[in-house]
Coordinates of C-alpha atoms in Angstrom, one line a residue:
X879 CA -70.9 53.4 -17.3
X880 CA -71.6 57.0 -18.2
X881 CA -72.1 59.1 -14.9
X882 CA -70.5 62.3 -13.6
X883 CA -67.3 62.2 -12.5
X884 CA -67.0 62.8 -8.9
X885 CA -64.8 65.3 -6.7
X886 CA -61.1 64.4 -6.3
X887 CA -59.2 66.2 -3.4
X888 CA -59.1 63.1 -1.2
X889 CA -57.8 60.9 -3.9
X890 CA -55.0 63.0 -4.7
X891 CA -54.0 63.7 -1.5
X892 CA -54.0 59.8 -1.1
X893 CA -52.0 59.3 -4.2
X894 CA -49.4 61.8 -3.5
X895 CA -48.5 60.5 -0.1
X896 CA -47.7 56.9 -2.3
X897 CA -45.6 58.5 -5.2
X898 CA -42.3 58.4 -4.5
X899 CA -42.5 54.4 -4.0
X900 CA -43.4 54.4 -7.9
X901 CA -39.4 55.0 -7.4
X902 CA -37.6 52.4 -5.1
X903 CA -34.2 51.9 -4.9
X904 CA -32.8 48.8 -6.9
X905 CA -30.9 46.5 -4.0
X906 CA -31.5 43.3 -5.8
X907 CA -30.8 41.7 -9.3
X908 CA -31.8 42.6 -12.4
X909 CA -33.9 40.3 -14.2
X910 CA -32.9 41.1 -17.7
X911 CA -31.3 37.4 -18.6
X912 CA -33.2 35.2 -16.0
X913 CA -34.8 36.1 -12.4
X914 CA -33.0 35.2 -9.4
X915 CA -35.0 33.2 -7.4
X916 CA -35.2 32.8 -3.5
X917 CA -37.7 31.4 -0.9
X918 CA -40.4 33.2 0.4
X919 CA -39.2 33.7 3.6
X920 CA -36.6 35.0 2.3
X921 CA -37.9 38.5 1.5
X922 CA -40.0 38.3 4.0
X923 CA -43.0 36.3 2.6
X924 CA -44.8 33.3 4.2
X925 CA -44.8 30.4 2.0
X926 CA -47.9 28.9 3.3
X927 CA -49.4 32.2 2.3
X928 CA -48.4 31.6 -1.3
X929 CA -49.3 28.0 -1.1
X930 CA -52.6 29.4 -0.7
X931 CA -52.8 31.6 -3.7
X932 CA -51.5 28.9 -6.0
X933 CA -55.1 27.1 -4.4
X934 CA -57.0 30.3 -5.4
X935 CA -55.9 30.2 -8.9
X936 CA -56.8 26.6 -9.4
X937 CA -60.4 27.6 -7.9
X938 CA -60.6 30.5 -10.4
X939 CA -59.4 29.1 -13.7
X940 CA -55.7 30.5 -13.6
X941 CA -53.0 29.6 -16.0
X942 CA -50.4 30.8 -14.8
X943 CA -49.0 32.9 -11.8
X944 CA -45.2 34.3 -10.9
X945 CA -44.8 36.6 -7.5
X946 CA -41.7 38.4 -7.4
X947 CA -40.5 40.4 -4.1
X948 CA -37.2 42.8 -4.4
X949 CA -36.4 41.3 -7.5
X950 CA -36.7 37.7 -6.7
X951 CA -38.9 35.4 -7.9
X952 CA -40.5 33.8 -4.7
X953 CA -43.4 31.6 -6.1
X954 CA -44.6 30.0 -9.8
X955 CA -47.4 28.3 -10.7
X956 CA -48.5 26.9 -14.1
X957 CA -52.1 25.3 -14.8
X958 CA -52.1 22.3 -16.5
X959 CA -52.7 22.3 -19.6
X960 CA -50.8 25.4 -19.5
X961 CA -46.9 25.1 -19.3
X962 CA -44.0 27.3 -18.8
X963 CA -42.4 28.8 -21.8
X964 CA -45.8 29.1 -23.2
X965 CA -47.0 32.9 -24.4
X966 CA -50.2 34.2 -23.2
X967 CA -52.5 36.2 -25.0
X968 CA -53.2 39.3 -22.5
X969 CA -56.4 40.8 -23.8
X970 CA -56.7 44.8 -22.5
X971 CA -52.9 44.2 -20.2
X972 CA -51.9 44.8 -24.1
X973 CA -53.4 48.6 -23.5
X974 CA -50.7 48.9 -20.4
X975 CA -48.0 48.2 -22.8
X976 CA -49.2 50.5 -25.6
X977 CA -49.4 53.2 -23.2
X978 CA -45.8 52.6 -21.7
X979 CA -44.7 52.8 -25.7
X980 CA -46.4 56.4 -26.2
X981 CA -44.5 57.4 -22.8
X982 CA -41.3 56.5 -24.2
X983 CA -42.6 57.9 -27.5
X984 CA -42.6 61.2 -25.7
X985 CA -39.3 60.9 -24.0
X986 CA -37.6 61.0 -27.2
X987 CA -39.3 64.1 -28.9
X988 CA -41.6 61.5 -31.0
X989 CA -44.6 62.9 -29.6
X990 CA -44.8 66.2 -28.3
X991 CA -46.6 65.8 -25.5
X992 CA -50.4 63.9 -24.4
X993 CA -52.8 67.1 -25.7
X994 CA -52.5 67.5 -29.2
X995 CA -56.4 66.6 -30.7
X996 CA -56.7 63.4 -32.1
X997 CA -58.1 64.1 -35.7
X998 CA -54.4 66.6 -36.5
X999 CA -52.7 62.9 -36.2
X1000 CA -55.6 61.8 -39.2
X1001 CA -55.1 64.9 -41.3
X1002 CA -55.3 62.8 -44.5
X1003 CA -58.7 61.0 -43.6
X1004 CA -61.8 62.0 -44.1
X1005 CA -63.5 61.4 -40.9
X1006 CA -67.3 61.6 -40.3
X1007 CA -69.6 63.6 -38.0
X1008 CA -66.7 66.0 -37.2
X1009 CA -67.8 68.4 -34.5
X1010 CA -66.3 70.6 -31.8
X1011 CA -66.5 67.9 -29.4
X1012 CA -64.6 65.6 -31.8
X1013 CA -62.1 67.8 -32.7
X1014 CA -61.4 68.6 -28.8
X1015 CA -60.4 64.7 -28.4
X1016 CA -56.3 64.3 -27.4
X1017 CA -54.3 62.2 -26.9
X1018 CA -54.8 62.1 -23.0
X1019 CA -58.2 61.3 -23.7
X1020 CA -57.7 58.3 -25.7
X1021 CA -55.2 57.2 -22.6
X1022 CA -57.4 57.8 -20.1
X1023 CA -61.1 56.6 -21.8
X1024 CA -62.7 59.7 -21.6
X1025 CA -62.6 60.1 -25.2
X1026 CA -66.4 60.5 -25.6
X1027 CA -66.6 58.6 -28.6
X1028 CA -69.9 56.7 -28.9
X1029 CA -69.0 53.2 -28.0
X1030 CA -70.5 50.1 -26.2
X1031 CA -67.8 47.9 -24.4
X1032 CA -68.4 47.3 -20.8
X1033 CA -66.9 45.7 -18.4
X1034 CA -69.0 43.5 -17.7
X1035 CA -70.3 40.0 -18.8
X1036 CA -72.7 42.3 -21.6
X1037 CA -72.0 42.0 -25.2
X1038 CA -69.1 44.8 -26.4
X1039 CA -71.4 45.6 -29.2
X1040 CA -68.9 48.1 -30.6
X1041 CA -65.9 45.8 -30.2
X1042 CA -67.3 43.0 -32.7
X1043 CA -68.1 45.6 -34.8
X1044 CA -64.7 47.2 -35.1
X1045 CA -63.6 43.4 -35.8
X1046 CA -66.0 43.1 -38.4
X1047 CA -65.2 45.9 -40.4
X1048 CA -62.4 46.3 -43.3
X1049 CA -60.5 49.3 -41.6
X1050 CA -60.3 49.6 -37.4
X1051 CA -59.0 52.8 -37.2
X1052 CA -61.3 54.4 -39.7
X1053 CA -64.0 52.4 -37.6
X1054 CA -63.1 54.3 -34.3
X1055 CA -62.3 57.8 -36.2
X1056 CA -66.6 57.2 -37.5
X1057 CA -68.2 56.9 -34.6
X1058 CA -70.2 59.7 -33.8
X1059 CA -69.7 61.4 -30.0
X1060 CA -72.1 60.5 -27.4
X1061 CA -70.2 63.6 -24.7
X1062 CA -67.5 65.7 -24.8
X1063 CA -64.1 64.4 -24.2
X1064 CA -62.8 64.7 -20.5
X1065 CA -66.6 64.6 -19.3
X1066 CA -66.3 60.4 -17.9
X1067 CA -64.9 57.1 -18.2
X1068 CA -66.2 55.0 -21.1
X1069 CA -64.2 51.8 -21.7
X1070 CA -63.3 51.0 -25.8
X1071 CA -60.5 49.4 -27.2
X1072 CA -61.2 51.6 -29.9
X1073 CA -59.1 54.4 -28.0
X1074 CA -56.0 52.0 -28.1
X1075 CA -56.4 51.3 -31.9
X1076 CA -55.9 54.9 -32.3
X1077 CA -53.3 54.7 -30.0
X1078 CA -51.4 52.3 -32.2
X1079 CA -51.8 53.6 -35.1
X1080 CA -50.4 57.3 -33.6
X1081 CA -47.5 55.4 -32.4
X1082 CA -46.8 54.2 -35.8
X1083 CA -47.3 57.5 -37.6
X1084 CA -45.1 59.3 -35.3
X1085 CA -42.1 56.7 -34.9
X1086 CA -42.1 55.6 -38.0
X1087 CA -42.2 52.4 -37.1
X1088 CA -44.4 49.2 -37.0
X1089 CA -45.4 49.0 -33.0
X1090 CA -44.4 45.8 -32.1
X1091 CA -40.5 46.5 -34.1
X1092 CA -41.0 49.9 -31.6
X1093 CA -42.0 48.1 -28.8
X1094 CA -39.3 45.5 -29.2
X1095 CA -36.4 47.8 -29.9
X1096 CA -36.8 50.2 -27.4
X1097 CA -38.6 47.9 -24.4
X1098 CA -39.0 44.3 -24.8
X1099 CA -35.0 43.9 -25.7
X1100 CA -33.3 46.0 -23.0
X1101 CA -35.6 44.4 -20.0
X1102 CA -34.6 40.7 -22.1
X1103 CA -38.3 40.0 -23.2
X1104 CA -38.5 37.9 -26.8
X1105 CA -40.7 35.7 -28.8
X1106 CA -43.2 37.8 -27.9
X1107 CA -46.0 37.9 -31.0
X1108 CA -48.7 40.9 -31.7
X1109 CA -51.6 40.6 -33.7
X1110 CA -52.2 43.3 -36.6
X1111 CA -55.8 44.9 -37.9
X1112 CA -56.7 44.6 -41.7
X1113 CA -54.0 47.5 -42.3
X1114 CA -51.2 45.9 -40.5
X1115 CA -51.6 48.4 -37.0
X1116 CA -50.6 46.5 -34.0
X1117 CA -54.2 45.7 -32.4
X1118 CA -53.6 48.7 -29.3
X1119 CA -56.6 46.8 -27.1
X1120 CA -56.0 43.1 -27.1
X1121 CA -53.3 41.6 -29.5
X1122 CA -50.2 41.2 -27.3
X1123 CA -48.7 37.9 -26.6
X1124 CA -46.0 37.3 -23.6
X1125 CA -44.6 34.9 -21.1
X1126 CA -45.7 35.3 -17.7
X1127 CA -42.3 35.7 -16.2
X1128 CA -41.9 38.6 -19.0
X1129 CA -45.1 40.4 -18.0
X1130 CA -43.3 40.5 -14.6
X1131 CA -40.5 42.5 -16.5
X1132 CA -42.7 45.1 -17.0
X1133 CA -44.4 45.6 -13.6
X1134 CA -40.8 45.3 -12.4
X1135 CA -40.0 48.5 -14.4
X1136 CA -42.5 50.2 -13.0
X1137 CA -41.6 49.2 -9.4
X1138 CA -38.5 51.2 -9.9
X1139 CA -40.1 54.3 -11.6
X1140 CA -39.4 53.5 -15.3
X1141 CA -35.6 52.3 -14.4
X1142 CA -33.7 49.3 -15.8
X1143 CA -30.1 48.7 -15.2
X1144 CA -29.2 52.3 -14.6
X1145 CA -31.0 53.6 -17.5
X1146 CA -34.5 55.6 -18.0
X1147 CA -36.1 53.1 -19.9
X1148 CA -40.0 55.1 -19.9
X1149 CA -39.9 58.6 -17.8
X1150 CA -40.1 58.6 -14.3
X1151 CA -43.0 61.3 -14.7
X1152 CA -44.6 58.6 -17.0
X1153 CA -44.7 55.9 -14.3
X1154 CA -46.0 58.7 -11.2
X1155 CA -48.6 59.4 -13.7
X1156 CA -50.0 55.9 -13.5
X1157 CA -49.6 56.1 -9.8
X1158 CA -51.4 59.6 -9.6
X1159 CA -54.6 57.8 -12.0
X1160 CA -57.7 60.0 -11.2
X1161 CA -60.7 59.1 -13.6
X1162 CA -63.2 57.0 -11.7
X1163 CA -64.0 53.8 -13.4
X1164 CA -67.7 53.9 -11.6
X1165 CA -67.7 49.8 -11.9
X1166 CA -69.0 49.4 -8.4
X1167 CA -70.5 51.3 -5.6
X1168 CA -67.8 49.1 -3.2
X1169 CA -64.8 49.2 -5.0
X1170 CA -63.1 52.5 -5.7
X1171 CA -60.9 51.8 -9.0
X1172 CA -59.3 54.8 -10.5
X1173 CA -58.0 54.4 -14.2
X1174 CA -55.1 56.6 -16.4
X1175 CA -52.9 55.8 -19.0
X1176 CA -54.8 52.8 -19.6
X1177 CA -53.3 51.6 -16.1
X1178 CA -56.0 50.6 -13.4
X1179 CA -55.9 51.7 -9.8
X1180 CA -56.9 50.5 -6.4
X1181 CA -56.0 53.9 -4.0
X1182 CA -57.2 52.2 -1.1
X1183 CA -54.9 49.5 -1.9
X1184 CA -51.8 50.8 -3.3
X1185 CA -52.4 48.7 -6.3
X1186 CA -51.3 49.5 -9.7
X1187 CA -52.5 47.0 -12.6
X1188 CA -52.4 46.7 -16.4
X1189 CA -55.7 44.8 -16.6
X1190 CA -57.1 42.2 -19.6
X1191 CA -60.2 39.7 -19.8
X1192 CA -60.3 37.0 -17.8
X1193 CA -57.7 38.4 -15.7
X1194 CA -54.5 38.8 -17.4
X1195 CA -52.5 40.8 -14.9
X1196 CA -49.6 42.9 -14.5
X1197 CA -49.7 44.3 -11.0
X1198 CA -47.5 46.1 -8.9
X1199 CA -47.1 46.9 -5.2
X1200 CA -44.7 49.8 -4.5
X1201 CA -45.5 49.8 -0.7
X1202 CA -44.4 46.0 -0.4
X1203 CA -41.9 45.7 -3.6
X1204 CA -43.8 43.0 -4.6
X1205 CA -44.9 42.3 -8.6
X1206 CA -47.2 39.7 -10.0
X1207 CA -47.7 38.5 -13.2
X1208 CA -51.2 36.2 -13.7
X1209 CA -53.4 34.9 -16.2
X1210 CA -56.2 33.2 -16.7
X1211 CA -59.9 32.7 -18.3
X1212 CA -62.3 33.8 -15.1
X1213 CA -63.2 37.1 -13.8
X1214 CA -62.6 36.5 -9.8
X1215 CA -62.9 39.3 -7.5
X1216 CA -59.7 41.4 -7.2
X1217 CA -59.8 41.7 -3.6
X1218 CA -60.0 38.3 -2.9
X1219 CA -56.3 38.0 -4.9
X1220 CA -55.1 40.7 -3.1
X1221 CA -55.8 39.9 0.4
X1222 CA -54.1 36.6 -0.6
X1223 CA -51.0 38.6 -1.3
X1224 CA -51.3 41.5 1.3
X1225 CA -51.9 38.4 4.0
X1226 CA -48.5 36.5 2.5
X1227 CA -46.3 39.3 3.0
X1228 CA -45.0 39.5 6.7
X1229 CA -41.6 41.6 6.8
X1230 CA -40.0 44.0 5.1
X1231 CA -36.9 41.5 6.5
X1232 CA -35.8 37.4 5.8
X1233 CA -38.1 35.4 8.1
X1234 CA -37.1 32.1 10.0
X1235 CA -36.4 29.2 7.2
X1236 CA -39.5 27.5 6.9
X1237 CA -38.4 24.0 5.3
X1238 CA -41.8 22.6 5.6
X1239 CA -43.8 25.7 4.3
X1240 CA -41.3 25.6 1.2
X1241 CA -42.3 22.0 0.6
X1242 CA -45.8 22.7 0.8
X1243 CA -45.9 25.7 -1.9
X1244 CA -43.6 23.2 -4.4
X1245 CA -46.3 20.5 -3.7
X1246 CA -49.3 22.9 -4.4
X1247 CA -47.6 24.2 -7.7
X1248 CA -46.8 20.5 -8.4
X1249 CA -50.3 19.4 -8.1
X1250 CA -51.6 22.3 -10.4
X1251 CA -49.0 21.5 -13.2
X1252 CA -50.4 18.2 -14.1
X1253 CA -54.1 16.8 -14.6
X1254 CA -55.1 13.6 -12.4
X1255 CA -56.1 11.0 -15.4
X1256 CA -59.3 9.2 -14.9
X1257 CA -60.4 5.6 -15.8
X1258 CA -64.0 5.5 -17.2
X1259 CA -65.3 2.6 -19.4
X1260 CA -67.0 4.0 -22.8
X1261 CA -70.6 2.5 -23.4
X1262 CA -71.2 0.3 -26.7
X1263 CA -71.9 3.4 -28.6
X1264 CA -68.5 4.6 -28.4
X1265 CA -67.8 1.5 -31.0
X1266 CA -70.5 2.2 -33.1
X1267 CA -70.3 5.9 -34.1
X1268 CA -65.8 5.3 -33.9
X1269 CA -64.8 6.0 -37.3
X1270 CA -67.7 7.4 -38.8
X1271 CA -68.1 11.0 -40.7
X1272 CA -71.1 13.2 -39.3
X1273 CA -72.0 15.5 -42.4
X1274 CA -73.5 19.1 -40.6
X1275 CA -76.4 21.0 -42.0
X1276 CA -74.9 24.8 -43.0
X1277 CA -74.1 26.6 -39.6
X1278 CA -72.5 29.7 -38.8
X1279 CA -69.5 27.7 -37.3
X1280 CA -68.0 26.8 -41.2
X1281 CA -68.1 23.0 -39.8
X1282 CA -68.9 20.8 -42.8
X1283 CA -68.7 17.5 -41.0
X1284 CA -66.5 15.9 -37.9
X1285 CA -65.1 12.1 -37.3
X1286 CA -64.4 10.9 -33.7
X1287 CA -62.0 7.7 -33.6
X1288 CA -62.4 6.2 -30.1
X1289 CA -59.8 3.2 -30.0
X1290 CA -56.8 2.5 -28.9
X1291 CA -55.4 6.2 -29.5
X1292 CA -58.3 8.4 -29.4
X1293 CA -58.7 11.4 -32.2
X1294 CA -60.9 13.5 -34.3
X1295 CA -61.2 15.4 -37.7
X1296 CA -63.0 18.6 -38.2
X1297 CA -63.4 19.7 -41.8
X1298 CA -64.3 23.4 -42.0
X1299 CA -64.7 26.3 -44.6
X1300 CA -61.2 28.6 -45.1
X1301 CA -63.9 31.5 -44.8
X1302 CA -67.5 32.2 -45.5
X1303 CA -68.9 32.1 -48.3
X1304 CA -65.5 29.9 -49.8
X1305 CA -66.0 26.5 -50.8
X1306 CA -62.3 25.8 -49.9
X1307 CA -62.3 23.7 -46.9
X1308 CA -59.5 22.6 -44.2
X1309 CA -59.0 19.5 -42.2
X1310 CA -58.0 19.3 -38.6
X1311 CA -56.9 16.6 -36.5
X1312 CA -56.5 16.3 -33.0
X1313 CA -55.9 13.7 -30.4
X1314 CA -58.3 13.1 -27.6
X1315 CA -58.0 12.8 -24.2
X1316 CA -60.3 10.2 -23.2
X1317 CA -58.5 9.5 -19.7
X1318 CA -59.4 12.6 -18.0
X1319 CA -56.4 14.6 -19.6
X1320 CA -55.8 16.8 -22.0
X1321 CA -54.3 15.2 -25.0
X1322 CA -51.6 17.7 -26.5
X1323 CA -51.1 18.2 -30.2
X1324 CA -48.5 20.0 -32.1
X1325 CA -49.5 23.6 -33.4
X1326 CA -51.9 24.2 -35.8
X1327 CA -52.1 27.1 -37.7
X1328 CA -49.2 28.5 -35.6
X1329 CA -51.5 27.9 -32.6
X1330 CA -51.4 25.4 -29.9
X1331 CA -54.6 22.8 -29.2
X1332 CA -55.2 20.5 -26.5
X1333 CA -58.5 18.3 -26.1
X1334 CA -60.5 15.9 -24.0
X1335 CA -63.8 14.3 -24.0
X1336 CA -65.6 12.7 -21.3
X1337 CA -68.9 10.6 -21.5
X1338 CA -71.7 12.3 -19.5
X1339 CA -74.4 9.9 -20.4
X1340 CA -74.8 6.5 -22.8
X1341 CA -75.3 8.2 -25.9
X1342 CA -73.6 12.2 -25.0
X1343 CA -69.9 12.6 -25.3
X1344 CA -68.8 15.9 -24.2
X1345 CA -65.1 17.3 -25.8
X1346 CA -63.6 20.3 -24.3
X1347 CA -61.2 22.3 -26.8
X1348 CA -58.3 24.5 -25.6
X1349 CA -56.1 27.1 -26.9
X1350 CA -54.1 27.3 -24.0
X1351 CA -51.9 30.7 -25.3
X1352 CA -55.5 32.1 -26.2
X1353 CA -57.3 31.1 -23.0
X1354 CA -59.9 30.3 -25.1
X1355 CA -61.8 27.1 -24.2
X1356 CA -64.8 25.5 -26.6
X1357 CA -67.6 22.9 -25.4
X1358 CA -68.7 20.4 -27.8
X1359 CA -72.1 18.2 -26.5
X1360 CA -72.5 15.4 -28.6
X1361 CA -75.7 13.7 -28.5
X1362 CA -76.7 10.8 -30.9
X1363 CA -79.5 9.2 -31.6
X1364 CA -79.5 6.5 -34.5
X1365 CA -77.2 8.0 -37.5
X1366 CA -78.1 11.4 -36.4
X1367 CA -76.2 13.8 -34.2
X1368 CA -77.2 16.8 -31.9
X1369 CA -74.5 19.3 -31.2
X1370 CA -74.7 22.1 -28.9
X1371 CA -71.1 24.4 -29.3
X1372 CA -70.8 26.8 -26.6
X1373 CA -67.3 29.2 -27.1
X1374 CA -65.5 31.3 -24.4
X1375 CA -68.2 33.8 -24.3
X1376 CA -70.7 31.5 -23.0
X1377 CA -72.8 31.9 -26.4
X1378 CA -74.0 28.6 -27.5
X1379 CA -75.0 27.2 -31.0
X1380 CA -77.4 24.2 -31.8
X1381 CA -76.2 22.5 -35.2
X1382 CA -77.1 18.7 -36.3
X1383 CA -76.5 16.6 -38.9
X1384 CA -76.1 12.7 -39.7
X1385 CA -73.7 10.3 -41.2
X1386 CA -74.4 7.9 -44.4
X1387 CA -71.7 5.8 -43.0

């Protein structure tokens, strides 16, 4: 991740050619109350093209997908169990939006500017190993992740050490302000949602303002976004890395504003020098030896590709096409390659003018997005055990989970109970119940906790029942294996991550 940056003359030169389309003239709708919608063809796309993205995002664990061209929405696509109207959680695309915030921030005197050092924002903290390094850290730096604070979040499938850690401890910001420096700021990209925190918290200090009533005050309301939710850290500072939830037609809003350089409606919503900064992004990510990806203002770029992105896990995705006019919104729980989506896209758009009506490719891409929106139930006959454990409690040895003991009820309306711990270390414990899908679809249930779950179970062998868990506005999915043998049970948990647990326990019933 660490490694000298490299010489950037071409890349600007590249960069400059493609800034003024971070500026397009509006000729459609605005989609501040609803987006208009229109066929493909009819700005120029080919619907069979689109048809075949919807396929790639059903091969690559999408939830949801919206493709927008001059202001129309052409094409829309929600995974099953994933619905419209539902809020996604958008991991890192959250950094994109805090970054817009601190541009408009500095369009109204709130922030003077991108290169003030970090620790004159903290003035009132004691903050440890202080050197010259640390106190040379700005603003810029935290945008761009070049910070130089010592931290451990790639951006890859390795463990984000310093992320968990951050969520483990009592204060985030006084977390990120700690950490010792491992180069001096400026000197290369190192990824850490630690920078964002910071980023919040700045925001707050210098608006006076909790960031999400910032955020939906002076962006979210004007573009006609609501019911959006952000998460907070221990102190109440909008989580800057990961905590932003938002419809998918919503996230569209936003790459839509930065199609037209920053512009909503005839008013300069973020500055127009804001929005050619994310097109002029010049800190090389060093990800791949293939793939040139550029990064600023915690906005991604593809040079080669004219792509701009606001980028989270599992592939939460605001992107934007200036050359084409064409914004997506997408998200998801699997890290496909981004080329592969974009050649999709690039290969769908065919004119910069309508194309001929193409009845039977329109019929095609509602079919595909059809299919996608609803799971295919399954008949399969349960084996004589499914009578035998239905209705009784499995107590669990102590685990790391907080699970004290679960009961699966496999008749005529299959469900199950899990009784946890409130927290570790607390005796207090909380039930759950949840229908299960025992027919090859999810089984919906009303929100728990202020969060929406969704189950099924299938039986993979006479005495395993496997039960997938989803939080669909989380994109989190959980694996239970259940494997009996007599009155005892064997269960393997495996979460998002992929990092699995072995717990067992046994039932008196």
């Amino acid at each position: 991740m660490r490694q000298p940056a490299k010489l950037w003359p071409a890349f600007i030169t590249a960069t400059a050619l493609c800034m003024p389309l971070g500026a397009q003239t509006h000729s459609g709708p605005w989609p501040t109350q609803q987006w208009a919608t229109a066929t493909p063809e009819e700005q120029g796309m080919d619907s069979r093209g689109l048809a075949a993205l919807v396929d790639f995002g059903a091969a690559n664990e999408m939830d949801s997908l919206v493709v927008t061209r001059h202001g129309r929405l052409v094409a829309e696509a929600y995974y099953a169990p994933f619905k419209p109207g539902m809020r996604h959680r958008l991991n890192s695309a959250t950094k994109g939006v805090v970054a817009t915030l601190t541009g408009i921030a500095i369009q109204q005197g709130k922030l003077a500017g991108t290169e003030r050092p970090v620790l004159e924002f903290f003035a009132d903290r004691t903050v440890a190993h202080v050197d010259d390094r640390k106190k040379a850290m700005t603003l810029q730096h935290l945008l761009d992740m070049t910070s130089g604070l010592d931290w451990k979040e790639p951006l890859t499938d390795q463990r984000p050490d310093s992320l968990f850690e951050m969520l483990r401890s009592p204060n985030w910001v006084q977390f990120v302000l700690d950490r010792p420096m491992a180069q001096a700021p400026g000197a290369a990209f190192n990824y850490s949602s630690g920078n964002s925190q910071l980023l919040t918290a700045i925001l707050a200090r210098q608006t006076g303002m909790a960031v999400p009533d910032f955020a939906a005050q002076q962006l979210f309301r004007p573009l006609g976004i609501s019911g959006e939710q952000w998460r907070k850290d221990p102190q109440g500072v909008a989580t800057g890395g990961f905590g932003l939830y938002l419809q998918t037609r919503d996230m569209a809003k936003l790459g839509y504003l930065y199609l037209h350089g920053g512009e909503w409606e005839g008013k300069q919503i973020v500055p127009r020098s804001w929005v050619d900064r994310v097109y002029q992004a010049m800190v090389p990510m060093m990800l791949s030896a293939t793939t040139d990806l550029r990064y600023g203002d915690q906005w991604w770029t593809l040079p080669a590709r004219k792509a701009y992105m606001a980028v989270g896990y599992h592939r939460q995705i605001i992107l934007v096409l200036p050359q084409s006019g064409v914004v997506l919104a997408l998200t998801g729980r699997k890290n496909y390659p981004l080329d592969q989506m974009l050649d999709l896209v690039d290969a769908a758009v065919k004119s910069d003018k309508a194309l001929a009506p193409n009845p039977d490719g329109v019929a095609l891409l509602a079919q595909r997005a059809k299919e996608v929106a609803s799971e295919k139930p399954q008949a399969a006959a349960a084996p004589p055990l499914a009578q035998a454990i239905s209705g009784k409690t499995y107590r669990l040895a102590p685990n790391n989970l907080g699970v004290r003991d679960f009961t699966l009820h496999l008749g005529g309306s299959p469900s199950y109970e899990i009784v946890s711990f409130v927290a570790r270390g607390s005796s207090d414990t909380k039930k759950v119940s949840l229908p299960l899908g025992l027919n090859g679809q999810f089984a919906p249930a009303g929100a728990t906790d202020g969060a929406v779950f969704v189950s099924k179970a299938s039986w993979t062998d006479l005495d395993t029942l496997s039960v997938l868990v989803r939080q669909p506005e989380e994109a989190e999915t959980v694996r239970y294996v259940l494997k009996f043998t007599g009155n005892k049970v064997a269960l393997t948990h495996v979460n998002a991550f992929g990092f699995q647990q072995n717990l067992t326990g046994e039932t008196s019933d």
